[in-house]
Every structure is written in structure tokens, then in C-alpha cells.
Short mmCIF file of C-alpha atoms and ligand atoms in Angstrom, two decimals:
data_model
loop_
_atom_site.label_atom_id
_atom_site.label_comp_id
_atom_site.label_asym_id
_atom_site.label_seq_id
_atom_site.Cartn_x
_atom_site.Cartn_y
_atom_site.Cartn_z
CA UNK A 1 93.99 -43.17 -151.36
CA UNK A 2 95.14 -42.83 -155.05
CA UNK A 3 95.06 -39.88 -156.81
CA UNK A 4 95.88 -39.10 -161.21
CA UNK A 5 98.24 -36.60 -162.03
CA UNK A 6 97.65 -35.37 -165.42
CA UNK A 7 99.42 -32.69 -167.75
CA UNK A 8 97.16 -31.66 -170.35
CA UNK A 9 97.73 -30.85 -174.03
CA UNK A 10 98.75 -33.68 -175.83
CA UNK A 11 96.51 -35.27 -178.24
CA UNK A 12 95.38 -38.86 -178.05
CA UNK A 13 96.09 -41.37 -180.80
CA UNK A 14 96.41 -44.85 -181.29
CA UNK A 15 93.96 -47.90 -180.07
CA UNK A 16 92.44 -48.35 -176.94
CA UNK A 17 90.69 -51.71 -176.17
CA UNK A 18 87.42 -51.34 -174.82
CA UNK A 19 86.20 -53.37 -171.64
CA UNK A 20 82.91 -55.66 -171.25
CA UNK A 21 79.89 -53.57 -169.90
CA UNK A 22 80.06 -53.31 -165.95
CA UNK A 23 76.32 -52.41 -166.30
CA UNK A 24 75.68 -55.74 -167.83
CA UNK A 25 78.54 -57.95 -166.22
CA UNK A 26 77.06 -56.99 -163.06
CA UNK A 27 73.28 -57.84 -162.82
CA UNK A 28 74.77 -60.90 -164.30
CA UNK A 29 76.77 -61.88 -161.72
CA UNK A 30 73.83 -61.82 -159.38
CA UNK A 31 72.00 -63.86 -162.29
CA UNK A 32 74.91 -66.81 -161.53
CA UNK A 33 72.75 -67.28 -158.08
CA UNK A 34 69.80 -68.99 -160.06
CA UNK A 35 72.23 -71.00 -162.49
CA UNK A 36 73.61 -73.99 -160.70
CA UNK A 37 77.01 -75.40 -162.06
CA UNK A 38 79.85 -73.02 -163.73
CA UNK A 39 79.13 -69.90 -165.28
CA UNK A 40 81.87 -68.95 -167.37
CA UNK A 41 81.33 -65.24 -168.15
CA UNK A 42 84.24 -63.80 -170.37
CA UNK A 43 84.44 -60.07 -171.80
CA UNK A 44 83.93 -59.39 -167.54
CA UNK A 45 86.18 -56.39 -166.74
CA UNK A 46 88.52 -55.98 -164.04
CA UNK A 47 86.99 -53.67 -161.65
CA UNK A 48 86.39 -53.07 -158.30
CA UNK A 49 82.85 -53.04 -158.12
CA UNK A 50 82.89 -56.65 -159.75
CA UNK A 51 85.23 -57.69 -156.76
CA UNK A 52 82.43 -56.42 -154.61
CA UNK A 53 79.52 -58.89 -156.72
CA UNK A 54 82.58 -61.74 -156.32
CA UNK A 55 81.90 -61.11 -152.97
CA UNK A 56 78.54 -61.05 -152.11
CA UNK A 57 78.82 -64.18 -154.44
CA UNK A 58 81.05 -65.66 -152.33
CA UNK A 59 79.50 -65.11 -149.22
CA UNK A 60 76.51 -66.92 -150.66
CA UNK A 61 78.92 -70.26 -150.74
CA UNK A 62 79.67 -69.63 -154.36
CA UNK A 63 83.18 -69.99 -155.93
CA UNK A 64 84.71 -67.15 -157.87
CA UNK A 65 87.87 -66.73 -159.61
CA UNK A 66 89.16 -64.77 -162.27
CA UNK A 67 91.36 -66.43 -165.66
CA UNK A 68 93.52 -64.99 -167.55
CA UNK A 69 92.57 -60.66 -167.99
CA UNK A 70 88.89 -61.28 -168.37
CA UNK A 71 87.43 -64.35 -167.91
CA UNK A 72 85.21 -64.74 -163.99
CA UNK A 73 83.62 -68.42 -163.00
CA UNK A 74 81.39 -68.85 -160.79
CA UNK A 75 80.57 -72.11 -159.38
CA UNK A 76 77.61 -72.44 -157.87
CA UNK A 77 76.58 -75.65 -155.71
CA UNK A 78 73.51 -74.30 -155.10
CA UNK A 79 72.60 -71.26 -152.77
CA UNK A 80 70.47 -71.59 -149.78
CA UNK A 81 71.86 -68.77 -147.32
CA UNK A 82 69.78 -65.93 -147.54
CA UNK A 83 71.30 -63.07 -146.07
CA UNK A 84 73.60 -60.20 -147.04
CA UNK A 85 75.38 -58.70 -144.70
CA UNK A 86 75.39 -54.81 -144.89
CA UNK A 87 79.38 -54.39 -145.29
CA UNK A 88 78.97 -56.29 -148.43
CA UNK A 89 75.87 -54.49 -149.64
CA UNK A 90 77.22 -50.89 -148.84
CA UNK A 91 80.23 -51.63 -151.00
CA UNK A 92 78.46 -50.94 -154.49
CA UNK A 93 74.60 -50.01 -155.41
CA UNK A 94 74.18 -52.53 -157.49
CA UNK A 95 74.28 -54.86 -154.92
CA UNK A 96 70.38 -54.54 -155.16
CA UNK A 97 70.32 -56.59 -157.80
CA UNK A 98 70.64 -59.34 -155.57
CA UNK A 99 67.47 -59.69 -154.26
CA UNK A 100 65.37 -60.82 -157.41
CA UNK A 101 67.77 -63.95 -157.82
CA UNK A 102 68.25 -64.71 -154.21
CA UNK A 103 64.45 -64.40 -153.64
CA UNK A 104 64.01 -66.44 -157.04
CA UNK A 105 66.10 -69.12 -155.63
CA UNK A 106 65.03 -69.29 -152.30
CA UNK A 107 61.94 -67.24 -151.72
CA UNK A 108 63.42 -65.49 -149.00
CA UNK A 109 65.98 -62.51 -148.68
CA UNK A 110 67.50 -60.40 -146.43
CA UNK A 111 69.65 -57.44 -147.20
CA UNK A 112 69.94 -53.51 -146.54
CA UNK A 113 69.86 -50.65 -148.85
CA UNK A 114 72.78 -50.77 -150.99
CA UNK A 115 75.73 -48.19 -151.34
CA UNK A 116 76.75 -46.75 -154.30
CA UNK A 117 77.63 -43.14 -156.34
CA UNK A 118 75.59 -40.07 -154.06
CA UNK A 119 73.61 -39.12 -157.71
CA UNK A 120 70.32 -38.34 -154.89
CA UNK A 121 67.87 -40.04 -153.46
CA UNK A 122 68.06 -43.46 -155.06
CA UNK A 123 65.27 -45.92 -153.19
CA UNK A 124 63.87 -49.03 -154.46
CA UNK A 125 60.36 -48.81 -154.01
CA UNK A 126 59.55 -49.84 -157.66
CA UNK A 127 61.13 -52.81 -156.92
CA UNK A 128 59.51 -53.61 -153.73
CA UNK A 129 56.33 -52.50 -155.15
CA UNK A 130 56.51 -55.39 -158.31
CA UNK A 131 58.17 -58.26 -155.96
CA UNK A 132 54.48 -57.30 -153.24
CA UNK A 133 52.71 -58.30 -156.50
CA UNK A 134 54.82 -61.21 -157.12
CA UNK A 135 53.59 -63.02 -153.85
CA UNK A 136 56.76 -61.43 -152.09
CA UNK A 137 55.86 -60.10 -148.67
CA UNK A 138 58.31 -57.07 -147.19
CA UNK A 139 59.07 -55.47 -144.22
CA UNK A 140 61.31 -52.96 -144.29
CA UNK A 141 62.90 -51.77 -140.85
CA UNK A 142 65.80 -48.77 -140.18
CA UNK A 143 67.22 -49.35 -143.72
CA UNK A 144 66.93 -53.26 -143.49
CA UNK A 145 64.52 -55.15 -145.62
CA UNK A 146 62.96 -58.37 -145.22
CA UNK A 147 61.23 -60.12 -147.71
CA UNK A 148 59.72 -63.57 -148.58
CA UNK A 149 57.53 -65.52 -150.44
CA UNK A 150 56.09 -67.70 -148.26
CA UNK A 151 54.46 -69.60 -151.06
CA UNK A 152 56.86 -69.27 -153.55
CA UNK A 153 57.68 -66.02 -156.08
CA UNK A 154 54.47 -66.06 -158.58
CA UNK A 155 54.37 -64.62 -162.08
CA UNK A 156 52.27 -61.37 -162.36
CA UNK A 157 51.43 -58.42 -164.61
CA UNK A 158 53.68 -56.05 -163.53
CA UNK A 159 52.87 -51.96 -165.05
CA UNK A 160 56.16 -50.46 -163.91
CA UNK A 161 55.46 -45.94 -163.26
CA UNK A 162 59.14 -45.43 -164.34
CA UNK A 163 61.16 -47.83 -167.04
CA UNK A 164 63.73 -48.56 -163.72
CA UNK A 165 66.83 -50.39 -164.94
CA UNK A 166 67.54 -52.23 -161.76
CA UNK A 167 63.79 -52.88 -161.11
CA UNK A 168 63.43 -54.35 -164.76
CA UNK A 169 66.60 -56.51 -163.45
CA UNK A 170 65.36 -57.55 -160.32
CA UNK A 171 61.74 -58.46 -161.73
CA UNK A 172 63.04 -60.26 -164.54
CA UNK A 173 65.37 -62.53 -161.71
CA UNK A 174 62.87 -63.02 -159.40
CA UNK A 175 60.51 -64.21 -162.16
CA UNK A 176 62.39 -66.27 -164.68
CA UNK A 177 62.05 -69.59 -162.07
CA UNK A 178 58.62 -68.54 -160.19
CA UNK A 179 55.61 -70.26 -160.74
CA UNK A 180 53.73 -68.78 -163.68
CA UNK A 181 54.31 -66.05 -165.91
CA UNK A 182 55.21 -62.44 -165.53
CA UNK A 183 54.38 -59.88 -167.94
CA UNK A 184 56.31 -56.41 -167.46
CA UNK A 185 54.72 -53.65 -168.99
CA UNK A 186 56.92 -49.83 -169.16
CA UNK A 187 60.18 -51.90 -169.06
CA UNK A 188 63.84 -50.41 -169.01
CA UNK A 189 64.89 -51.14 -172.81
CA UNK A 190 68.75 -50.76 -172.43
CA UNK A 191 71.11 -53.05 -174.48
CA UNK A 192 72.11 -54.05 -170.71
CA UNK A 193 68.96 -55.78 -169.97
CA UNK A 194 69.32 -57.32 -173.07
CA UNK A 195 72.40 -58.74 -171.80
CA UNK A 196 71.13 -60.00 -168.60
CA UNK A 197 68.70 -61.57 -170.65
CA UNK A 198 70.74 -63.62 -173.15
CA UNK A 199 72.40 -64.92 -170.46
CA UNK A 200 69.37 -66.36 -168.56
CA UNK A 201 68.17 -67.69 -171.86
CA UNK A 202 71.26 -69.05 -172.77
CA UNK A 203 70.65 -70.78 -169.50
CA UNK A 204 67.26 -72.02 -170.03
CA UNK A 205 65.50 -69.37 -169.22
CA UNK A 206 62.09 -68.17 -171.37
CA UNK A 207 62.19 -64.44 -171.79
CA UNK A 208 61.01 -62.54 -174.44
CA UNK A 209 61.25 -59.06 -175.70
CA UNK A 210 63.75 -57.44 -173.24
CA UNK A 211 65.15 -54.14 -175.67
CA UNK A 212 61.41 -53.85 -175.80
CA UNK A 213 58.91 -51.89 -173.53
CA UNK A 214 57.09 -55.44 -172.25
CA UNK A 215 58.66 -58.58 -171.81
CA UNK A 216 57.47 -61.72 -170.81
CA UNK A 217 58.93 -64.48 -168.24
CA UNK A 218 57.40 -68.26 -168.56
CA UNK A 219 59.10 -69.58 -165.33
CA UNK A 220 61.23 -72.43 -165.43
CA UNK A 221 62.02 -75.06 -162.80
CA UNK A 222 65.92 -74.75 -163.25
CA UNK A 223 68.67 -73.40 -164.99
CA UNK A 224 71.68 -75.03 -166.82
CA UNK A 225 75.25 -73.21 -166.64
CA UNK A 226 76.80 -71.85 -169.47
CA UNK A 227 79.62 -69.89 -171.01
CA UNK A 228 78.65 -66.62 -171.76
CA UNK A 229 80.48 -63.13 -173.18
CA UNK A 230 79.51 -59.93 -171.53
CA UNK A 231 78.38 -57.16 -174.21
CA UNK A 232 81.11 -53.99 -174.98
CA UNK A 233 80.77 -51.21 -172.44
CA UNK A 234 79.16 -47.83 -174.43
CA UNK A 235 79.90 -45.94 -171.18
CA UNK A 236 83.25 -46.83 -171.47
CA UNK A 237 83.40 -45.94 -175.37
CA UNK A 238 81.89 -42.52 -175.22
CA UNK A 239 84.47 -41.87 -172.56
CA UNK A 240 87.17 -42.43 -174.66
CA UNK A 241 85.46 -40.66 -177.50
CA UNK A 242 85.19 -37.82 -175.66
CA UNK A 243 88.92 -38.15 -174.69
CA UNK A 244 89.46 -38.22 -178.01
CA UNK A 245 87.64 -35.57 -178.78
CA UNK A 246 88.60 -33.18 -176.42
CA UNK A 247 92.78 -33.82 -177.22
CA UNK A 248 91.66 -33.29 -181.11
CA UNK A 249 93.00 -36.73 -181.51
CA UNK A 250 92.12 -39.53 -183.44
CA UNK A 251 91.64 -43.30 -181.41
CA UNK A 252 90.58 -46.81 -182.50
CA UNK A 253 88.35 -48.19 -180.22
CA UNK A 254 88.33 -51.98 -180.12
CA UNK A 255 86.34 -55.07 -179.35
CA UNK A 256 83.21 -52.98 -180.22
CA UNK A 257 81.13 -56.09 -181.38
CA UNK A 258 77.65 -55.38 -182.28
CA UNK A 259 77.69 -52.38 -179.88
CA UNK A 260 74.54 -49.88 -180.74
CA UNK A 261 76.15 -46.45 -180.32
CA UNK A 262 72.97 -44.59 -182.76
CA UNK A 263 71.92 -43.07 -179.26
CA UNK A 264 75.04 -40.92 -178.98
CA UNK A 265 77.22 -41.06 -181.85
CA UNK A 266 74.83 -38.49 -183.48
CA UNK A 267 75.94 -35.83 -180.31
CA UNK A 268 79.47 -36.61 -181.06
CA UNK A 269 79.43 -35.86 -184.48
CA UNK A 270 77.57 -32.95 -183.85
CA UNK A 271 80.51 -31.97 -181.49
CA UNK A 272 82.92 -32.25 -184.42
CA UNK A 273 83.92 -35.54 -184.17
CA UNK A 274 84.17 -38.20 -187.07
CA UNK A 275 82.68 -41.56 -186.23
CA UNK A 276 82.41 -44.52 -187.76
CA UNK A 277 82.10 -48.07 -186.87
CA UNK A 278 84.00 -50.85 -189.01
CA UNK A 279 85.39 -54.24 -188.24
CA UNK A 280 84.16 -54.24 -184.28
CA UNK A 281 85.60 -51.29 -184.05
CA UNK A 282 84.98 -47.71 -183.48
CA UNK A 283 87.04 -45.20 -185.11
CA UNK A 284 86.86 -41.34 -183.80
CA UNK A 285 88.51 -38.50 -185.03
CA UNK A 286 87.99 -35.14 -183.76
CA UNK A 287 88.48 -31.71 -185.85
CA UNK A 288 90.40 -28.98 -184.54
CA UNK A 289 87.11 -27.02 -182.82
CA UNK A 290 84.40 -28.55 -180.69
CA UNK A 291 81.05 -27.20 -180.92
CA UNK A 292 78.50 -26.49 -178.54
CA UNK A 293 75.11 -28.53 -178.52
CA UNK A 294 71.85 -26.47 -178.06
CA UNK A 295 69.99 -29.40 -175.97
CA UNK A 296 71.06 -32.77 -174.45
CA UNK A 297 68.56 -34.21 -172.50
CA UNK A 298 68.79 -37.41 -170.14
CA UNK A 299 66.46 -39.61 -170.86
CA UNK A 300 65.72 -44.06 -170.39
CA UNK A 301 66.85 -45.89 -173.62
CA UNK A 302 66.86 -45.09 -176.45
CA UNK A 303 67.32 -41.20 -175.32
CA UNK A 304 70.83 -39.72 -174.37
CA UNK A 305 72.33 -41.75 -171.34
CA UNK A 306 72.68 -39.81 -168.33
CA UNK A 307 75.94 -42.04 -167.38
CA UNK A 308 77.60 -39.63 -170.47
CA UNK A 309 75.93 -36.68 -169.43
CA UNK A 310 79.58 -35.42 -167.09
CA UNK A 311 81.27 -37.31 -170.17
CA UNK A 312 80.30 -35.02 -173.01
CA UNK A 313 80.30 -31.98 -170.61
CA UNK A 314 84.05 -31.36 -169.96
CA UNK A 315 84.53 -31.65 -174.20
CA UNK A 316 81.31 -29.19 -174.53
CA UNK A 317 83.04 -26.72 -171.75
CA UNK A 318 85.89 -25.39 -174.10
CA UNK A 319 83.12 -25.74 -177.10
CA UNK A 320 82.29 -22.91 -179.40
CA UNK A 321 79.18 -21.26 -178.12
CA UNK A 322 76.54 -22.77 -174.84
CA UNK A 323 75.15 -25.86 -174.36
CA UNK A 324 72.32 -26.39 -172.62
CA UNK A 325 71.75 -30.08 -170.75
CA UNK A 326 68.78 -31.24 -168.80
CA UNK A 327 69.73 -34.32 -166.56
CA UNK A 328 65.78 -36.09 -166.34
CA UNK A 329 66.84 -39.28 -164.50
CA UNK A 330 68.86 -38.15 -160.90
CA UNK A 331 68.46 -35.74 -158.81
CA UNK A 332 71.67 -34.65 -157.74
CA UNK A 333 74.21 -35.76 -161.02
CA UNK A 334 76.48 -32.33 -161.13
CA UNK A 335 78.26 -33.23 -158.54
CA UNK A 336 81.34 -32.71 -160.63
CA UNK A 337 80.43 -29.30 -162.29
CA UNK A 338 82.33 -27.20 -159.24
CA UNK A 339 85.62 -29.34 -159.98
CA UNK A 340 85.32 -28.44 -163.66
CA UNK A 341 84.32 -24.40 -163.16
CA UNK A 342 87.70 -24.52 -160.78
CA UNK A 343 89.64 -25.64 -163.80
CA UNK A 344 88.42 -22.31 -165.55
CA UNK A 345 84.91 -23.67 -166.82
CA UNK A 346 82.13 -22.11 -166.95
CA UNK A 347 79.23 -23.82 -165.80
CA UNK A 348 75.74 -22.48 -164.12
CA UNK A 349 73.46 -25.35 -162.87
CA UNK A 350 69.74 -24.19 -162.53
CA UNK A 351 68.02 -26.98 -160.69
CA UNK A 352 67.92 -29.57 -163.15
CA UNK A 353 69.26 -27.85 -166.14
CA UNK A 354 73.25 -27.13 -166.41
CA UNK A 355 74.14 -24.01 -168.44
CA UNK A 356 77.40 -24.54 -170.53
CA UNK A 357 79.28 -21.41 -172.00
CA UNK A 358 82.01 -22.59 -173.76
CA UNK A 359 85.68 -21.15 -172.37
CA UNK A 360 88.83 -21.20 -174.58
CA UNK A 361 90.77 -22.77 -172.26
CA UNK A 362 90.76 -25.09 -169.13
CA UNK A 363 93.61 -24.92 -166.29
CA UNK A 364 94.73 -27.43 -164.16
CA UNK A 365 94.09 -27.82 -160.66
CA UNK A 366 93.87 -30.06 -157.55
CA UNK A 367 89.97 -31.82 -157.61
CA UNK A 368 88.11 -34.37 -156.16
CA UNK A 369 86.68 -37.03 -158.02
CA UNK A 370 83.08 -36.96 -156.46
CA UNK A 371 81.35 -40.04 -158.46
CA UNK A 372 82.15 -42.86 -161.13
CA UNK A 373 81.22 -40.43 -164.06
CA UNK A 374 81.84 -37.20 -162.94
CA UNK A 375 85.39 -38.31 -162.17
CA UNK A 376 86.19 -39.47 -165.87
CA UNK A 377 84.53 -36.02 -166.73
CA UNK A 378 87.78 -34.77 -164.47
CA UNK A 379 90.41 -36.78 -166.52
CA UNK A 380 88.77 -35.68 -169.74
CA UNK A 381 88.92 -31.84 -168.76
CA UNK A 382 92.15 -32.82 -167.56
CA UNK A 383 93.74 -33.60 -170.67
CA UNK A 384 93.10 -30.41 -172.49
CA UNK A 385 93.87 -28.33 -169.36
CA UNK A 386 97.03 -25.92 -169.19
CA UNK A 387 99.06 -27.32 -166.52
CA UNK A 388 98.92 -30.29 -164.19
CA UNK A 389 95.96 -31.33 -162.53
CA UNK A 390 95.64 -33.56 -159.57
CA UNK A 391 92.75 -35.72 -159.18
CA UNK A 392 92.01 -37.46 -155.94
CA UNK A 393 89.84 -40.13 -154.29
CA UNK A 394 89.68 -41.57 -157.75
CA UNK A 395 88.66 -45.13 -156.18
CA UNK A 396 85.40 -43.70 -157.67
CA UNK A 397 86.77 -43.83 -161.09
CA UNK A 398 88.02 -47.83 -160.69
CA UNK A 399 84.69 -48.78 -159.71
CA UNK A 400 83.64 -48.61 -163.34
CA UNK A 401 86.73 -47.71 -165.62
CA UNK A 402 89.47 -50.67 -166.65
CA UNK A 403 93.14 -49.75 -166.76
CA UNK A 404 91.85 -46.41 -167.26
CA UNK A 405 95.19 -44.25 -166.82
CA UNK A 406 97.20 -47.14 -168.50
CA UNK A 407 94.94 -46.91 -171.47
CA UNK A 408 94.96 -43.26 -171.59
CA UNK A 409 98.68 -43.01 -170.98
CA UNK A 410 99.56 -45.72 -174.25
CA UNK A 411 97.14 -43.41 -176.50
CA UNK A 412 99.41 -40.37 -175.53
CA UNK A 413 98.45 -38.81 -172.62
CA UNK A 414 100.41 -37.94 -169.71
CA UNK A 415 98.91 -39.48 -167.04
CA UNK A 416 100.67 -41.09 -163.40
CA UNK A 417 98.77 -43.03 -160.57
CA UNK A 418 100.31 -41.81 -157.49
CA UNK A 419 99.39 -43.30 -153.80
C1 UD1 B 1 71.29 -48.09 -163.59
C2 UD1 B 1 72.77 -48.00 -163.89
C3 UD1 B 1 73.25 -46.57 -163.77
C4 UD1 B 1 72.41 -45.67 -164.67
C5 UD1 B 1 70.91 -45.86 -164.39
C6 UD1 B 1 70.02 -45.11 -165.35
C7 UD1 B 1 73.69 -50.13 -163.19
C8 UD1 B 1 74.57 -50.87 -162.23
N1 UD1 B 1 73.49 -48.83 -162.95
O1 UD1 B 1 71.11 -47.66 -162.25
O2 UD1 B 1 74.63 -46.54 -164.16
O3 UD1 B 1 72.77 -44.34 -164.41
O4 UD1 B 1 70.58 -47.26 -164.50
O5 UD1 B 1 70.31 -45.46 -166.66
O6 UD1 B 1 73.21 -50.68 -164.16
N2 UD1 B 1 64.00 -44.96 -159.02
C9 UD1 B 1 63.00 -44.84 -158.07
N3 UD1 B 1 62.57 -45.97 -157.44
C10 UD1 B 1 63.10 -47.20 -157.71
C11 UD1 B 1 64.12 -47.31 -158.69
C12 UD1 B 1 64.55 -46.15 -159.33
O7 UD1 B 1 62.50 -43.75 -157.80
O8 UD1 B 1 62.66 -48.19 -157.11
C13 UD1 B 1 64.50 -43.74 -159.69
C14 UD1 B 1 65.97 -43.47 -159.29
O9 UD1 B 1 66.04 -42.77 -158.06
C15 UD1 B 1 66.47 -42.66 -160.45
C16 UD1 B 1 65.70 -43.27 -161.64
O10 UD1 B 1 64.57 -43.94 -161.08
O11 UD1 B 1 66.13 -41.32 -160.29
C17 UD1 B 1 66.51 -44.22 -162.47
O12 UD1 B 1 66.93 -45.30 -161.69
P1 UD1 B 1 67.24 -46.75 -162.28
O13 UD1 B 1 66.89 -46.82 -163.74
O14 UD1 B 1 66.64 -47.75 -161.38
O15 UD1 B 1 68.82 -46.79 -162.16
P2 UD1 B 1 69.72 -47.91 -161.50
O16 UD1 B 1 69.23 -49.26 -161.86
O17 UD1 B 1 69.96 -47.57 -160.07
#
């Protein structure tokens, strides 16, 4: 296993060039199952959890391969296998959002509940509950789950209880080729689905109003390849905003392109940080102090993300003053709050709300990475910390960061990959 080493204190500066969105690249991966042909998605970033889509793709007789830094094709002959075998699934949670297409294509699926970041309970019965009402029978069995349409996936209205992003995903896959259409009311609205959606459209697919709370799905009898390019990653940006921020450096952040960053640029320039966005790019520059935030709450789009909520809170633990942050969508996301109180921080959680006093200094010390996010909320603390801190298992972090330590290391920081 891998592990960062990382001497804090100097300040970041220069450009960093941001990756495509693994949130949308993702979902559209598992879209390629319903597009026969080649799919050429560029803007797809080099990760490991897209290795794990490649292959669940591939197991499903597609061809994948990778051009030049960014590019991923998929060609697609046409899937008929239906099954996923649980090694595959367990590799990433996402891997759910295979079962919409796969059932879309071939009104049958067969798969186990997927693996992923331990955030808390995370089932799927919102979207088991929309694919009952889409014709889809399921039987679910010691973690396995069985479903199919014997007549075919049929449109429905769909009222989702909570705006789920993977359910919105899955309902929106399973329904763009079923017979009829499907109206989803209480939608996810994230600039992901959006993305998910372009695609399929630029495919031949009739969706309308994903960003919005209902969208509607006229079902289509097939789907034409095309070349698509995966939106910017925001995760990835604020990351490297905070890193920014945190170092009191300055960074250009690049490839940008009509990214929406209104839902938490406003938090970093109330942090102290300068932001503006120019020429598909965002510029940051952070003042000497940081200050502390009186409430961040997690909330669905368009609220504050709560894949930045361990992002902003290693900058806000050597803030002036407390923050206070409520974490609304999982149960169990401060996994990485005991790594950051041993570098010196001071952080009480009370159920769902995290306390933040601000400290005047962070020290370095050997961690865990415990998730995806809370592990770049390590490297962040990491680079302000006194001293050297060691950061292991961060396979966690390379599920969903690019060149992460290379990128960190040109802007300034000192940073080594060690096995
Ligand atoms: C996606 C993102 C993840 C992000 C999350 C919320 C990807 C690959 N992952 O995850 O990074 O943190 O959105 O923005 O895009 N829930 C249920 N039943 C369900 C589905 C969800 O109770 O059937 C609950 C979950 O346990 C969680 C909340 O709803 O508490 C949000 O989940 P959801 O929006 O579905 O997140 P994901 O799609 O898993």
C-alpha cells in the first residue's frame, strides 16, 4: 500500500490543471451500455475507480481503452450478458449505476450491493422502489438482487422521497429506451446529472429538464454513439482551492469550462480567499488569515456539497474563531475528523453537527486516509502542518483525485509517494 509524505509550510502557486468530473464520467460509462457503436468520451480522468467501470464494461463484452492522457472508448457490439459478478461490483459504489442501463438494455439484471467509501448506511431502496414502478420486478436475497422486466422497462411517474443522485441516474437509464414516458418528480439537480444527460441526448436520447427538480424521458428505440467531453470536476476544484487556501497561496486552476462554482465560491471567499473565474479558468488567492464560517450545511444541489464538507474543514481548523457544519446527507462522513484533531485540531462532532474551533497551528503526524474526501482533507491539513506527516492507505484518495501529489508537488508543495 502507498502512503504521501508531506512537509508542510510552503505556499502553493502556479497552475494546476483540473480533471473531468469522476461523478459525471462515471454514470456515463455505465450510460455506454445502452449506446451501441464507439463512445468516445474525452475530459475522462485517470482514476482508479474508472478502471473499475472499464471493467464491469468489459466484462459485459465491451471494449475499452484509454488514448492519449484522457480520452476512454468504449465499443460496444451490443450487450446481452446480464450479470455482474460481485468482485467487480464491490470494487467501487458506483457500480450501482449499472443496473438502470443494463436493465434498459436487456430488461434483466443481476448484481450485488456495490462497494464503495464507509460514509454509513448507503442502500438503494429508492432505486428499487422507482425501477418496481417501472414494470421491473426484484428480489433481493443475502445482499444479491435480482431484477427483471419481464415485459419490458415501462415509463412511469416516478415522486422520488429524497432528490437521490444515483437513483435520478439509474431512473433516467432505465427509462430513456423503455416503452413510454417517465416523468421524475423531486429529482437530484446536480450539474452531474446534467452531464449524464447531454450525453444520452447527444445520443438520441429525449430528456428534458435534468438541473431541474422533474425531468421527463420519451423512450427511444435506440441510441447512436457519439463523441462526447466529460464536464470539469468542482470536487476536484474546491480541493485545490482549499489547498490554496490553506498554504496562503495563490493557484490557477485550468480547464474550468462553463463550470458553476456559485454554490461554494461564496464559502471560500468568505474564508478569505479571492476568486474569480476568467478565461476557463479559476483563479484563487488566499489572504494571509482564514476565517471561520458560522454555518455550513450539507445539503442536495444547489446547497453546499457534502463531497467538500472534509475539504473546507482542514482550511476552517486553523481559522480565526469556530465553525459550525451540519453534514444533512450521510450518516457517518467524519470519518476523518480524529486524523485531523491528532494533527493538533480541534474538532468536537455532536451527532450530526461537527464543532470547529479554530487552532493556530497544525502538526504533522502519521494518519490514515479513511475515505476519498476525508483523505484530501489529510493532504490539505497536511500542507500547513509543522513537520512531516505521513498519510497511508491513500488508494482511497486515487479513487477520485488525478495526479494528485504530482499536481500538488509542481504548485510547490513538498509532497513524495512512497510504497
Ligand atoms: C453521489 C456521489 C457522491 C455524493 C452523493 C451526494 C457519485 C458516484 N457519487 O452518491 O460523491 O456524495 O451523490 O451528493 O456520483 N439514499 C437512500 N436510499 C437510496 C439512495 C440514497 O437512503 O436508495 C440516501 C443515502 O444513504 C445518502 C443520501 O440518500 O444518505 C444521498 O445519497 P445519493 O444522493 O444517492 O448519493 P450517491 O448517488 O450514492
Amino acid at each position: 500500500m502507498q502512503r504521501f509524505v508531506i512537509s508542510g509550510g510552503n505556499e502553493l502557486n502556479g497552475d494546476i490543471t483540473l480533471q473531468g468530473a469522476k461523478n459525471s464520467a462515471l454514470p456515463i460509462l455505465s450510460a455506454s451500455v445502452l449506446v451501441r457503436g464507439s463512445s468516445v468520451l474525452s475530459n475522462c480522468p485517470d482514476l482508479t475507480d474508472i478502471y473499475a467501470a472499464a471493467r464491469i464494461l468489459t466484462h459485459l463484452g465491451c471494449k475499452v481503452h484509454r488514448t492519449g492522457q484522457n480520452t476512454v472508448i468504449v465499443d460496444n457490439p451490443g450487450v446481452s450478458l446480464t450479470y455482474i459478478p460481485d468482485k467487480l461490483m464491490r470494487e467501487m459504489r458506483s457500480s450501482i449505476t449499472f443496473l438502470g442501463p443494463v436493465l434498459g438494455e436487456c430488461s434483466e439484471c443481476r448484481l450485488c450491493l456495490p462497494g464503495g467509501c464507509q460514509l454509513g448506511p448507503r442502500p438503494i431502496d429508492i432505486h428499487l422502489d422507482a425501477l418496481r414502478q417501472m414494470g421491473v420486478t426484484v428480489c433481493e436475497d443475502h445482499g444479491g438482487i435480482y431484477c427483471k422486466a419481464e415485459e419490458g422497462v415501462k415509463g412511469a411517474k416516478i415522486v422520488l422521497p429524497f432528490p437521490s443522485v444515483g437513483a435520478t441516474e439509474n431512473i433516467i437509464m432505465a427509462a430513456v429506451k423503455a416503452d413510454g414516458d417517465t416523468e421524475i418528480k423531486n429529482a437530484a439537480r446536480e450539474p452531474e446529472i446534467v452531464d449524464l444527460a447531454s450525453y444520452l441526448n447527444k445520443c438520441g436520447a429525449k430528456i428534458h429538464g435534468a438541473g431541474e427538480s422533474t425531468i421527463s424521458i420519451s423512450g427511444v428505440k435506440t441510441l447512436n454513439s457519439c463523441e462526447y467531453s466529460v464536464m470539469p470536476d468542482r470536487i476536484a476544484a474546491a480541493t485545490y482551492m482549499s489547498a490554496a487556501l490553506i498554504t496562503g497561496g495563490k493557484l490557477r486552476i485550468t480547464g474550468t469550462d462553463g463550470l458553476d462554482i456559485e454554490s461554494f465560491a461564496v464559502f471560500f471567499g468568505q474564508m478569505g480567499c479571492s476568486v474569480y473565474v476568467y478565461d476557463n479558468s479559476i483563479y484563487v488567492k488566499a489572504k494571509k488569515r482564514i476565517n471561520a464560517i458560522k454555518s455550513i450545511k450539507t445539503l442536495p444541489y444547489p446547497g453546499f456539497p457534502t463531497d467538500m464538507q472534509a475539504i473546507v474543514m482542514a482550511p476552517l481548523s486553523i481559522a480565526d474563531g469556530t465553525s459550525i457544519i451540519e453534514e444533512n446527507i450521510f450518516e457517518s462522513r467524519y470519518k476523518h475528523v480524529d486524523a485531523l484533531n491528532r494533527m493538533g485540531a480541534d474538532i468536537k462532532v455532536y451527532g450530526k453537527v461537527a464543532v470547529v474551533h479554530g487552532v493556530n497551528t497544525l502538526y504533522g503526524a502519521d494518519i490514515e486516509a479513511t475515505d476519498l474526501r476525508g483523505g484530501a482533507a489529510m493532504v490539505i491539513a497536511a500542507l500547513a502542518a509543522e513537520g512531516t506527516t505521513e498519510i497511508s492507505e491513500v488508494q482511497h484518495i486515487d479513487r477520485g483525485y488525478e495526479s494528485f501529489d504530482k499536481f500538488l508537488h509542481a504548485a510547490g508543495a513538498d509532497i513524495v509517494r512512497k510504497s
